[in-house]
CSV table of C-alpha atoms in Angstrom, one decimal:
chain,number,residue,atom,x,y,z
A,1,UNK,CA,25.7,154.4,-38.2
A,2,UNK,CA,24.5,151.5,-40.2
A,3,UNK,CA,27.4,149.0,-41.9
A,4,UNK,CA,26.3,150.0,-45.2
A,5,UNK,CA,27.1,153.3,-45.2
A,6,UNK,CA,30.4,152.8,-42.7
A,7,UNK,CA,31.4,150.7,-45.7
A,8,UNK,CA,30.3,153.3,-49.0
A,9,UNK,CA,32.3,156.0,-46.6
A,10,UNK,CA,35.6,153.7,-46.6
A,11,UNK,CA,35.1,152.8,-50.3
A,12,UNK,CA,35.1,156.9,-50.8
A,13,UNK,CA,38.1,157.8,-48.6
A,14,UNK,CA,40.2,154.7,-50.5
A,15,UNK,CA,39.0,155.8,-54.4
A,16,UNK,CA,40.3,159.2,-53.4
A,17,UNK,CA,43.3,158.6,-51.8
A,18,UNK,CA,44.9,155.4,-53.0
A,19,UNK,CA,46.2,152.3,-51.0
A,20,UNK,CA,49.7,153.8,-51.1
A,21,UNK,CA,50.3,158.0,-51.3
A,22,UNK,CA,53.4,159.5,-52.1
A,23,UNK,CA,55.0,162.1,-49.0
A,24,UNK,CA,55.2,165.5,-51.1
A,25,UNK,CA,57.3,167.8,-48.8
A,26,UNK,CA,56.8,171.4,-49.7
A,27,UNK,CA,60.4,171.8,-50.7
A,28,UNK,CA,59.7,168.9,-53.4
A,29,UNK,CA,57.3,170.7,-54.7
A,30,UNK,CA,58.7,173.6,-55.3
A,31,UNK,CA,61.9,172.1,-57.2
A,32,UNK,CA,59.5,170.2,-59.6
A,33,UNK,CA,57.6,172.9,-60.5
A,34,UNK,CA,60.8,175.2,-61.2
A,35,UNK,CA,61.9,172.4,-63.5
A,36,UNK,CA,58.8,172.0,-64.9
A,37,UNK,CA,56.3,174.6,-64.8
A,38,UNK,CA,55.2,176.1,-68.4
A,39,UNK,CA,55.5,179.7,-67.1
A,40,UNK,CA,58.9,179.8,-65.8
A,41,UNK,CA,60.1,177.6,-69.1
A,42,UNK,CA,58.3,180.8,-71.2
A,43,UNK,CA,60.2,183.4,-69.1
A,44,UNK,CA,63.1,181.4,-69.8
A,45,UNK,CA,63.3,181.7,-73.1
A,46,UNK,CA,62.3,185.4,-73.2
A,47,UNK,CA,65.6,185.5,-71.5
A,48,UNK,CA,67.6,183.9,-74.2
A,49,UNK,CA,65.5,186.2,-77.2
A,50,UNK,CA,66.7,189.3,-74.9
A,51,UNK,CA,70.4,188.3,-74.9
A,52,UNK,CA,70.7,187.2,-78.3
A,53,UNK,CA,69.1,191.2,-79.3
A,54,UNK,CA,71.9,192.3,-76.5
A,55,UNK,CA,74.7,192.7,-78.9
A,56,UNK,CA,76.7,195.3,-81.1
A,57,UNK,CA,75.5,194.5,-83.9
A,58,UNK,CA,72.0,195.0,-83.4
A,59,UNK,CA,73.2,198.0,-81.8
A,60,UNK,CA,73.9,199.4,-85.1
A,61,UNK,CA,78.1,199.4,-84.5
A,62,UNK,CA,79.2,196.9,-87.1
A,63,UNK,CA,79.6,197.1,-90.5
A,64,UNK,CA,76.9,195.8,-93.4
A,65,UNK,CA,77.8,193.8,-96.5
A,66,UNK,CA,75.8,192.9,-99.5
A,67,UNK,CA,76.2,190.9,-102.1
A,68,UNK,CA,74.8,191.2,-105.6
A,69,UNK,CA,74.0,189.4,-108.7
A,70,UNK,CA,72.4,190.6,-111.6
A,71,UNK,CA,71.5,188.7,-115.0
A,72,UNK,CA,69.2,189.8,-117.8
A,73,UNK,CA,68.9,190.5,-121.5
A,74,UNK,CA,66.6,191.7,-124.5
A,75,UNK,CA,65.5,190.9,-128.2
A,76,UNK,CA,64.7,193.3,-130.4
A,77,UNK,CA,64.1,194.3,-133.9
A,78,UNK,CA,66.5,197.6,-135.0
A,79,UNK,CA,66.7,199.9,-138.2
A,80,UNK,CA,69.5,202.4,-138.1
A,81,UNK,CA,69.6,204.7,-140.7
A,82,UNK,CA,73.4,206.1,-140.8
A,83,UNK,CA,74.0,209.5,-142.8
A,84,UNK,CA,75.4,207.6,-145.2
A,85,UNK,CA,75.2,204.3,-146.9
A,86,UNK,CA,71.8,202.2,-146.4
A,87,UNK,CA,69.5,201.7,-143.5
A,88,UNK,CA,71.0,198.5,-141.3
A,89,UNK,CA,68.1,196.6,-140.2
A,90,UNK,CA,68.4,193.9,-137.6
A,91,UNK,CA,65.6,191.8,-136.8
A,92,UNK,CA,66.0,189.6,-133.3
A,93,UNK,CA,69.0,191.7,-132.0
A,94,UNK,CA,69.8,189.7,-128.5
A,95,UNK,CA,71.1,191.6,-125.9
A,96,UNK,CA,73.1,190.4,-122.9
A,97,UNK,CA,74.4,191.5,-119.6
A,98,UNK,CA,75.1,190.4,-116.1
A,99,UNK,CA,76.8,191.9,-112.6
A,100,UNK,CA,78.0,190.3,-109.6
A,101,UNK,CA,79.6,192.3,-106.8
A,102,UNK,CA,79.7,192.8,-102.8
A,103,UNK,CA,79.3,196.8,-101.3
A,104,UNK,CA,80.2,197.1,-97.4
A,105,UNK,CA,78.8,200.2,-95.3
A,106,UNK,CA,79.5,200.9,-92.5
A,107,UNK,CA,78.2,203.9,-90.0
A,108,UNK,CA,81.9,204.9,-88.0
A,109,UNK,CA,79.3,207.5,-86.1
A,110,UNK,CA,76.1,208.6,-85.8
A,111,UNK,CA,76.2,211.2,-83.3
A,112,UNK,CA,76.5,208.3,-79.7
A,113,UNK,CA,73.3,206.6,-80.9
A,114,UNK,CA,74.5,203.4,-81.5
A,115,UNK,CA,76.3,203.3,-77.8
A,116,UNK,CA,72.7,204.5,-76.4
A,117,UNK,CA,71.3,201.8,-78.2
A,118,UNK,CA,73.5,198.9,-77.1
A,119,UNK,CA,73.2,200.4,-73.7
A,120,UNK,CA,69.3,200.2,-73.9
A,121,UNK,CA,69.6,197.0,-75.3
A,122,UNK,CA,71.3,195.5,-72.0
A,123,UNK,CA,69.0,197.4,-69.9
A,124,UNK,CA,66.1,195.5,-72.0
A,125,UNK,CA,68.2,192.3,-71.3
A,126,UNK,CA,68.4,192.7,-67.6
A,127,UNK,CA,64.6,193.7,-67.5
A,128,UNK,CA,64.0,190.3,-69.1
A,129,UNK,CA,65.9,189.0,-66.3
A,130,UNK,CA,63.8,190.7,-63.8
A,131,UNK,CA,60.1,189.6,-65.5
A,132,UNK,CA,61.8,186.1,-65.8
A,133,UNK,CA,62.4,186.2,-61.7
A,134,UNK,CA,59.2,187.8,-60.9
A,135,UNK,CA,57.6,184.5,-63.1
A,136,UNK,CA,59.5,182.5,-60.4
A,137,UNK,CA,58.5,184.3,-57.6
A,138,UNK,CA,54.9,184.3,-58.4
A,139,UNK,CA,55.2,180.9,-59.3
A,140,UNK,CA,57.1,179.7,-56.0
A,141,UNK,CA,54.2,181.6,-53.9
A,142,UNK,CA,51.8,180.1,-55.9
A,143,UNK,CA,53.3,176.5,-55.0
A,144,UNK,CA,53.6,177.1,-51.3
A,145,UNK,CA,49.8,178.6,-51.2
A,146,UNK,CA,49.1,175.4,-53.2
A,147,UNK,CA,50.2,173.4,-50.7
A,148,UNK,CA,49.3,174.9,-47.4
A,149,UNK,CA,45.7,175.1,-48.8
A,150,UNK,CA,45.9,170.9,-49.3
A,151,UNK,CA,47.4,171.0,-45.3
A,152,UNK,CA,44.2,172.7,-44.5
A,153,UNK,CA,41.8,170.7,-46.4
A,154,UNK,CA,43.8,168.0,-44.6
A,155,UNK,CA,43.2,169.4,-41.3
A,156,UNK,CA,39.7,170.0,-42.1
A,157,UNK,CA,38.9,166.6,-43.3
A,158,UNK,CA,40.2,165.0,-39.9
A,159,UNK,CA,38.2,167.8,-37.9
A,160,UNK,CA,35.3,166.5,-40.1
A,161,UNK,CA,35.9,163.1,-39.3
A,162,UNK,CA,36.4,163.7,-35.5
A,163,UNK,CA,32.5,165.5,-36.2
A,164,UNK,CA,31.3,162.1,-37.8
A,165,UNK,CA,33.0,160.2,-34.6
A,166,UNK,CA,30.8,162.2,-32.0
A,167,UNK,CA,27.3,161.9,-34.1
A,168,UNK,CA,28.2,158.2,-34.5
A,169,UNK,CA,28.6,157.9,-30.3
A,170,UNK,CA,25.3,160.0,-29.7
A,171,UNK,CA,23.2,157.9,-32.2
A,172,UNK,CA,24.3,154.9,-30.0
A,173,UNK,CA,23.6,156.3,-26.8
A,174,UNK,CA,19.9,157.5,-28.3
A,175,UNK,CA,19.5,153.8,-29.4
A,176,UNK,CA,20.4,152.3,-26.1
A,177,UNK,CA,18.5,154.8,-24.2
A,178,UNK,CA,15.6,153.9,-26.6
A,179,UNK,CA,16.0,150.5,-26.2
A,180,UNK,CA,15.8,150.7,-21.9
A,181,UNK,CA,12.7,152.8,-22.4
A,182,UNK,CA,14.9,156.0,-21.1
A,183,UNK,CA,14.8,157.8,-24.5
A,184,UNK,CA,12.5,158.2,-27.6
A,185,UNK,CA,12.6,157.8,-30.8
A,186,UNK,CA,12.9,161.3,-31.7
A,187,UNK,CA,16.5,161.5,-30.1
A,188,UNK,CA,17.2,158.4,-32.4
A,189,UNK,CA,15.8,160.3,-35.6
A,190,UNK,CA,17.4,163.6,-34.8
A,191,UNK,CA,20.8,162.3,-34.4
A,192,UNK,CA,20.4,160.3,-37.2
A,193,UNK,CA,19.6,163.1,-39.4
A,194,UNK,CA,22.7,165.0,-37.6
A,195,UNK,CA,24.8,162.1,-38.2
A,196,UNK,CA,23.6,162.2,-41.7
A,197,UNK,CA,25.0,166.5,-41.9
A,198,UNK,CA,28.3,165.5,-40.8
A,199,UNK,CA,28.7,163.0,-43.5
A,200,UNK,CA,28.1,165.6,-45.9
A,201,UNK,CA,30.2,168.1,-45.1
A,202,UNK,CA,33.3,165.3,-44.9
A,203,UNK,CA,32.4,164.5,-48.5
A,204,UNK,CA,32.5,167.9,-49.2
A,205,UNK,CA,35.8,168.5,-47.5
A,206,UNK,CA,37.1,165.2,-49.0
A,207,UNK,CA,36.2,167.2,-52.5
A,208,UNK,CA,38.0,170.4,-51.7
A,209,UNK,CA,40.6,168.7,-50.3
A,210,UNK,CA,41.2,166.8,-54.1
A,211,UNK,CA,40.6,169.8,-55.9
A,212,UNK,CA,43.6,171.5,-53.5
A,213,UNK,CA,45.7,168.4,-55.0
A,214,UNK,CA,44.8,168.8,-58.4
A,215,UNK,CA,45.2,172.6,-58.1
A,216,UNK,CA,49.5,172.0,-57.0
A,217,UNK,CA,49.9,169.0,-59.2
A,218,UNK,CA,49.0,171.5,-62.6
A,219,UNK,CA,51.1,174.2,-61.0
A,220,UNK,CA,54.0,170.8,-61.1
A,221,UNK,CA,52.9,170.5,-64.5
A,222,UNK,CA,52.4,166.5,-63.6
A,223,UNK,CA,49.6,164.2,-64.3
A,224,UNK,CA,46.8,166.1,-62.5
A,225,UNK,CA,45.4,163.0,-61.0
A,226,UNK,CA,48.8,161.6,-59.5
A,227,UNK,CA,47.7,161.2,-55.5
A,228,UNK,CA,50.3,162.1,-52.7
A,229,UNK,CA,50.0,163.3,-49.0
A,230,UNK,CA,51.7,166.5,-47.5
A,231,UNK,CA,52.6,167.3,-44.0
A,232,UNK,CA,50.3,167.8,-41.0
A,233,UNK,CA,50.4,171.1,-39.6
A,234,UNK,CA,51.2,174.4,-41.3
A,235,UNK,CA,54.1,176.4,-39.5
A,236,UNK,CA,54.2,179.7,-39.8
A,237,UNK,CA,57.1,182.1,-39.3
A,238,UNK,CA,56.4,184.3,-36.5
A,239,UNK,CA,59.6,186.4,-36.3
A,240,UNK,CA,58.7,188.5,-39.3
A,241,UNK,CA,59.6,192.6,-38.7
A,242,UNK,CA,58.1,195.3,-40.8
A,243,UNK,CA,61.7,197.4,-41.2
A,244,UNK,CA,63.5,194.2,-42.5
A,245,UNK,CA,60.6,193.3,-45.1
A,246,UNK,CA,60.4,197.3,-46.6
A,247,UNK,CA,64.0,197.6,-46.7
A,248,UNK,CA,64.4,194.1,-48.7
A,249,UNK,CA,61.4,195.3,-51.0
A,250,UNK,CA,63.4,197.9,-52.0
A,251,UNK,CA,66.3,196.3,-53.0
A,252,UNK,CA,64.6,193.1,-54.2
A,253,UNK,CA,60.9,194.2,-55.2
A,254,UNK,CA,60.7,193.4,-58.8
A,255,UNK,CA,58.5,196.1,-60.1
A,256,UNK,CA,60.8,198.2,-58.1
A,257,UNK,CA,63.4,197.3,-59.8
A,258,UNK,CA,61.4,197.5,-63.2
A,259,UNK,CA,60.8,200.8,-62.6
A,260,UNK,CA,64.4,201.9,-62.0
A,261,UNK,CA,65.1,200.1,-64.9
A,262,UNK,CA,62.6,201.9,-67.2
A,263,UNK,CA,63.8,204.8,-65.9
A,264,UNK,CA,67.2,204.4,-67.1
A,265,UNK,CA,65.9,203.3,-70.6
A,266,UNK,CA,64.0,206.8,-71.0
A,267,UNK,CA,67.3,208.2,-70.0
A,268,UNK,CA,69.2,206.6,-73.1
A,269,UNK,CA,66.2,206.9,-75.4
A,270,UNK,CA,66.7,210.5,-74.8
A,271,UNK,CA,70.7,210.0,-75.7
A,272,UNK,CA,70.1,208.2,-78.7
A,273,UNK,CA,67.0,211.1,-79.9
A,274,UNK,CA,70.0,213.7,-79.2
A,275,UNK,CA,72.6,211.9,-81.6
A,276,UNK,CA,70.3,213.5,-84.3
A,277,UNK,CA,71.7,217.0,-83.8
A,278,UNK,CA,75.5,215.2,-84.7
A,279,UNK,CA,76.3,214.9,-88.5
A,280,UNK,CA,76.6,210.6,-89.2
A,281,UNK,CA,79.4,209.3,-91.3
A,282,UNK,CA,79.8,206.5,-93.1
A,283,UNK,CA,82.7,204.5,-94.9
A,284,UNK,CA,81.7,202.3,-98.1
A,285,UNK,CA,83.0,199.8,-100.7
A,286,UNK,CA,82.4,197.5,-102.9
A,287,UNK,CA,83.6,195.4,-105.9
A,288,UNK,CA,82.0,194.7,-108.7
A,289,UNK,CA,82.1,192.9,-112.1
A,290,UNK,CA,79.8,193.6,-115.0
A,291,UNK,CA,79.8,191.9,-118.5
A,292,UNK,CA,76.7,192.8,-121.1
A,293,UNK,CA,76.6,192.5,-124.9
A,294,UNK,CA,74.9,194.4,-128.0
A,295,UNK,CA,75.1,193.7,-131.6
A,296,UNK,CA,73.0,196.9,-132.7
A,297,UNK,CA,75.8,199.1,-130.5
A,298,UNK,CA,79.2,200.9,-130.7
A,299,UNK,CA,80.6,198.2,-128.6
A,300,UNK,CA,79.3,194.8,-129.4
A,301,UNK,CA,81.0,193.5,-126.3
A,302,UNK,CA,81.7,195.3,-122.7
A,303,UNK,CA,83.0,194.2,-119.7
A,304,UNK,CA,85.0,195.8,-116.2
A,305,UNK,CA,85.3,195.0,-113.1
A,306,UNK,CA,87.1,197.0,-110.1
A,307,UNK,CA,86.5,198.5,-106.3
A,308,UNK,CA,84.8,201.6,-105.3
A,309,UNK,CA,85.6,203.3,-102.0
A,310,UNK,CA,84.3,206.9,-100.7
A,311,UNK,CA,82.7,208.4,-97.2
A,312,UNK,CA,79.3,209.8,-96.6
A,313,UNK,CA,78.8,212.5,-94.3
A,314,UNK,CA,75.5,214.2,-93.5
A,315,UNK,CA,74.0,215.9,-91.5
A,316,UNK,CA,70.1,217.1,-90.1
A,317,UNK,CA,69.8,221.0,-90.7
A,318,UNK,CA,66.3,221.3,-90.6
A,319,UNK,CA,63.2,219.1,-90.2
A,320,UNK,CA,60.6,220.7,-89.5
A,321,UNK,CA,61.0,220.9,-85.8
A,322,UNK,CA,60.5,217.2,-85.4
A,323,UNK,CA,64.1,216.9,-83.6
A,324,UNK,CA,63.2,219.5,-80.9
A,325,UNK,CA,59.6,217.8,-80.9
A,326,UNK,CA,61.1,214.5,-79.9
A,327,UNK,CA,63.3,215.3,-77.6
A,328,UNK,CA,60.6,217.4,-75.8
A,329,UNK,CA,59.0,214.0,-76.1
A,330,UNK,CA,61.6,212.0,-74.9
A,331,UNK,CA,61.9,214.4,-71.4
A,332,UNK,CA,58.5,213.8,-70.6
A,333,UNK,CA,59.2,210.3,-70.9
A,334,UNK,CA,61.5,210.6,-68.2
A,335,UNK,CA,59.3,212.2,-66.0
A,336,UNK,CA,56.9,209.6,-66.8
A,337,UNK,CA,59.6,207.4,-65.6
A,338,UNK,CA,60.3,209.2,-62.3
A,339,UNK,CA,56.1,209.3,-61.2
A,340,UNK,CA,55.9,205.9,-62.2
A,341,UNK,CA,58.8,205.1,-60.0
A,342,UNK,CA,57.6,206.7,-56.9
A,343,UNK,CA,54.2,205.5,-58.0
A,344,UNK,CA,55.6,201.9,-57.5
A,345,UNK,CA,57.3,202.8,-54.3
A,346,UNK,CA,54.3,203.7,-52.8
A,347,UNK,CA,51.8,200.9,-54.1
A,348,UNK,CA,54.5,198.2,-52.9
A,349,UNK,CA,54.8,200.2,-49.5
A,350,UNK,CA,51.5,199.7,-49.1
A,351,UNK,CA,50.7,196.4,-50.6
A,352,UNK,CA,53.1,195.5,-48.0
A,353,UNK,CA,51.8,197.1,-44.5
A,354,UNK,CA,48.8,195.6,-45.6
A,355,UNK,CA,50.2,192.1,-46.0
A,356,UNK,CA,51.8,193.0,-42.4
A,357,UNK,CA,48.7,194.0,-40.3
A,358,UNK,CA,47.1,191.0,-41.5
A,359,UNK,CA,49.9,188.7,-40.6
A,360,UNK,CA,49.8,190.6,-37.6
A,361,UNK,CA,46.1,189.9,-37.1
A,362,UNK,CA,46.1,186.1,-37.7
A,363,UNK,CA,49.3,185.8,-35.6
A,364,UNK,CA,46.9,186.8,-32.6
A,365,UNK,CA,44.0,185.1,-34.0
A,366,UNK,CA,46.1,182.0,-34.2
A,367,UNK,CA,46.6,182.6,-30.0
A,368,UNK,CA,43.1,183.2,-29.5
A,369,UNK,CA,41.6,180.5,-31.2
A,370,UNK,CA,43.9,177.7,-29.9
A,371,UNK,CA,42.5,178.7,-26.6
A,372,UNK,CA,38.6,178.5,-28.2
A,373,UNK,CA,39.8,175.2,-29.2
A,374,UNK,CA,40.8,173.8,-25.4
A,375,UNK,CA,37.7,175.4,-24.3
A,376,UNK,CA,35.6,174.5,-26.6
A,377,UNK,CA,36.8,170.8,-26.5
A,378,UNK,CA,36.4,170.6,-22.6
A,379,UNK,CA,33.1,171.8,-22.8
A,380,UNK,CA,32.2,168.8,-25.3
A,381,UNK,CA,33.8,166.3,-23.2
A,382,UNK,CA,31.8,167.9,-20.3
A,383,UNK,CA,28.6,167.9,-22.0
A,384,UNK,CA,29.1,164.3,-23.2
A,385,UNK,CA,29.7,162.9,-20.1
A,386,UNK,CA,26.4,164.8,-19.1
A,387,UNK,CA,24.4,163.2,-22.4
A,388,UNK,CA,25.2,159.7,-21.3
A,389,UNK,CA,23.7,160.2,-17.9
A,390,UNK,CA,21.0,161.6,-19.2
A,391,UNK,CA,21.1,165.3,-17.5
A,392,UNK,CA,21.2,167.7,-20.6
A,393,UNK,CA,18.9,167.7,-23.8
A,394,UNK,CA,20.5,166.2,-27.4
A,395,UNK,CA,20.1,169.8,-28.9
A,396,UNK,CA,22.6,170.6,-26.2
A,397,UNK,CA,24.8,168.3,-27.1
A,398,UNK,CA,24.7,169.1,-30.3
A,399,UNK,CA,25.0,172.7,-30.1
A,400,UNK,CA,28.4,171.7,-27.9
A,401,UNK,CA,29.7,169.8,-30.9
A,402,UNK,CA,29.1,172.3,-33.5
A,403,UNK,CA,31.1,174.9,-31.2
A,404,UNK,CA,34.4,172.4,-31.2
A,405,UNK,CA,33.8,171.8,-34.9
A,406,UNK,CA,33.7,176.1,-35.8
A,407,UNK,CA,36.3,176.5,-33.3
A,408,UNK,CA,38.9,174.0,-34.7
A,409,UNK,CA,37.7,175.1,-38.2
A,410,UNK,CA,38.6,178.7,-37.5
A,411,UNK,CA,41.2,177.3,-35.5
A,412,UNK,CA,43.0,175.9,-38.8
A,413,UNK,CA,41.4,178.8,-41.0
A,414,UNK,CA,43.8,181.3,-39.0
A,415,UNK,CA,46.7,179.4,-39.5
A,416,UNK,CA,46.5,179.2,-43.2
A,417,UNK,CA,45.8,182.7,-43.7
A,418,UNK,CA,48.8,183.8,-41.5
A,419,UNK,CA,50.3,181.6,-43.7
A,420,UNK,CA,49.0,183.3,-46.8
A,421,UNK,CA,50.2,186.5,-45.2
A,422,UNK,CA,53.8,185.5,-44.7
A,423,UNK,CA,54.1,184.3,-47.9
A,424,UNK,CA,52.8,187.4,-49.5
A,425,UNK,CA,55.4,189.8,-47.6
A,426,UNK,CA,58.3,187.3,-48.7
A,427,UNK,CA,57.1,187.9,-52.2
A,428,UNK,CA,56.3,191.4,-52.2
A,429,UNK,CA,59.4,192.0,-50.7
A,430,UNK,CA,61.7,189.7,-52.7
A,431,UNK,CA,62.6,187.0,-50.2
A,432,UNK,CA,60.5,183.6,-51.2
A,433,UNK,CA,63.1,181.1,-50.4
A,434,UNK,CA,63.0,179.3,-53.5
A,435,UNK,CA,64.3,175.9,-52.1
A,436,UNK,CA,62.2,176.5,-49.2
């Protein structure tokens, strides 16, 4: 390895990775991006638009009052022509009148549709709730995938570098051998251009590994180039069961509980449709105060003011079938309501077993692959020692190093995809610890 490119390699690693990183812990994370993240901010205020709708009034169940004001005129040329005595003509006869006044109505009942409707109203509220949580969930599992993917580019890079460590020894040893006449030039050149294969897959790893960075800082809604280090090994939780994760997803799932809750608001929609067949009465009042003039009428000046009261009653006796048609409607709605719930059942049921046989999978690949690792290590050491005395072919060698370097890869790769599996059972099931 020549000085100038040990010294363009250490000018790389520092321009990515600072002179001074900041120790992000996974539960750091997550509590900046549930203060900060643009997502869970939006579902946030969808929660505040559903509780201000969630209220009696909107429900229809308060009163309405309305206030008035009226102001106008007119100009105009008369001839009246009385039975007897002359014609009385008027030219630019103004005209005057204005009204002010308040009227209140208010429906006392409408056959239970306004409590349907307040009900459905909550129901929308806590449904708002439950997209708001979901938005946290996804977001949380997003953060802690995030994360353990930057642990694995981690790992990757330092397996890379341990790849870079070996080439670096065999192109010495070819160089010495060359240099007591015990080797050839070829040896030199080929782990040279080796050498030179390693390098670019650290700089490759070095670039996935700040892409994985930049990747969890937007998902923190920070300054996407802010550099920090996370820890070294991912730990995954091995104690998972299948019966504790399905019964939690029912209780906790939330399109589960979207579904129930959908349910129940084609159950009230249906309430509210059959509040038609009820008569609806009303209560109303009102003041008012009108003043007007005319200088071509009886009364040249007129003004009153007072209250009017009454109730309204009516009542639907025939439309045209359209009350039968929507309440016909509004039953299929709920059966819509039950598939769709049973429909989600399943689909989370099986999202789920899914998520669990491959957690299962990589929990015993994770076993098998540490031992790869061990043997695959011993049998580089081995074939090392073997290269420097001169017993065994390079391409040996070499073929020895690129069997540590898959096995630690896949060795790391298992661990972050039974990683990825446990977190998507948490989250399908509704347990994400959201402080971690």
């Amino acid at each position: 390895m020549s000085k100038k490119l040990k010294i363009f390699i250490m000018l790389i690693s520092l321009s990515f990775s600072g002179f001074t990183q900041e120790k992000l812990t996974l539960k750091e994370a997550i509590t900046i991006a549930l203060q900060h993240n643009y997502d869970i901010k939006i579902s946030k205020n969808q929660i505040d638009i559903a509780k201000n709708n969630a209220n009696i009034g909107n429900a229809g169940m308060l009163p309405s009052i309305t206030g008035n004001y009226t102001n106008g005129g007119s100009i105009q040329n008369t001839r009246q022509s009385p039975v007897t005595g002359p014609d009385r003509v008027i030219t630019g006869a103004k005209s005057t009148n204005n009204s002010y006044g308040a009227e209140l109505n208010w429906t006392i009942f409408d056959g239970f549709r306004m409590f349907a409707n307040y009900d459905r109203l909550k129901e929308l509220q806590k449904q708002g709730e439950l997209n708001s949580r979901l938005t946290i969930l996804t977001t949380v599992a997003d953060v802690i995938a995030a994360y353990y993917d930057i642990v694995r580019q981690q790992q990757l890079v330092k397996a890379a570098d341990s790849a870079m460590d070996v080439s670096v020894l065999r192109t010495n040893i070819a160089k010495t051998k060359l240099q007591l006449g015990r080797g050839s030039k070829l040896d030199v050149l080929t782990a040279q251009v080796d050498y030179n294969t390693d390098t670019s897959n650290y700089l490759q790893t070095k670039n996935a590994l700040q892409i994985a960075k930049v990747r969890l800082n937007q998902l923190m809604v920070r300054d996407i180039g802010t550099t920090f280090s996370v820890a070294d090994s991912i730990d995954v939780d091995k104690g998972i069961l299948f019966s504790k994760m399905a019964e939690m997803a029912e209780k906790q799932n939330p399109d589960v509980q979207n579904a129930f809750i959908n349910q129940r608001i084609a159950s009230l929609n249906l309430k509210s449709i059959r509040g038609g067949r009820y008569p609806a009465v009303s209560l109303n009042s009102g003041y008012s105060r009108a003043n007007s003039t005319s200088p071509t009428g009886f009364n040249q000046k007129f003004a009153a003011n007072g209250f009017t009261y009454g109730v309204t009653a009516s009542i639907n006796l025939f439309n045209g079938f359209l009350q039968r048609q929507q309440e016909r409607n509004a039953k299929i709605e709920i059966d819509n309501s039950i598939l769709n719930l049973n429909k989600t059942r399943l689909d989370v049921n099986a999202q789920l077993l899914a998520a669990y046989e491959n957690y299962s999978t990589y929990l015993d690949l994770i076993r098998l692959e540490q031992r790869n690792v061990d043997i695959a290590k011993q049998n580089l050491d081995i074939t090392l020692a073997k290269y420097r005395l001169g017993s065994i072919a390079p391409l040996e060698l070499r073929e020895a190093q690129r069997n540590a370097i898959d096995a630690q890869n896949r060795f790391i790769e298992m661990q972050y995809q039974a990683k990825i599996a446990e977190n998507t059972l948490k989250t399908i099931s509704g347990s994400v610890d959201l402080l971690n």
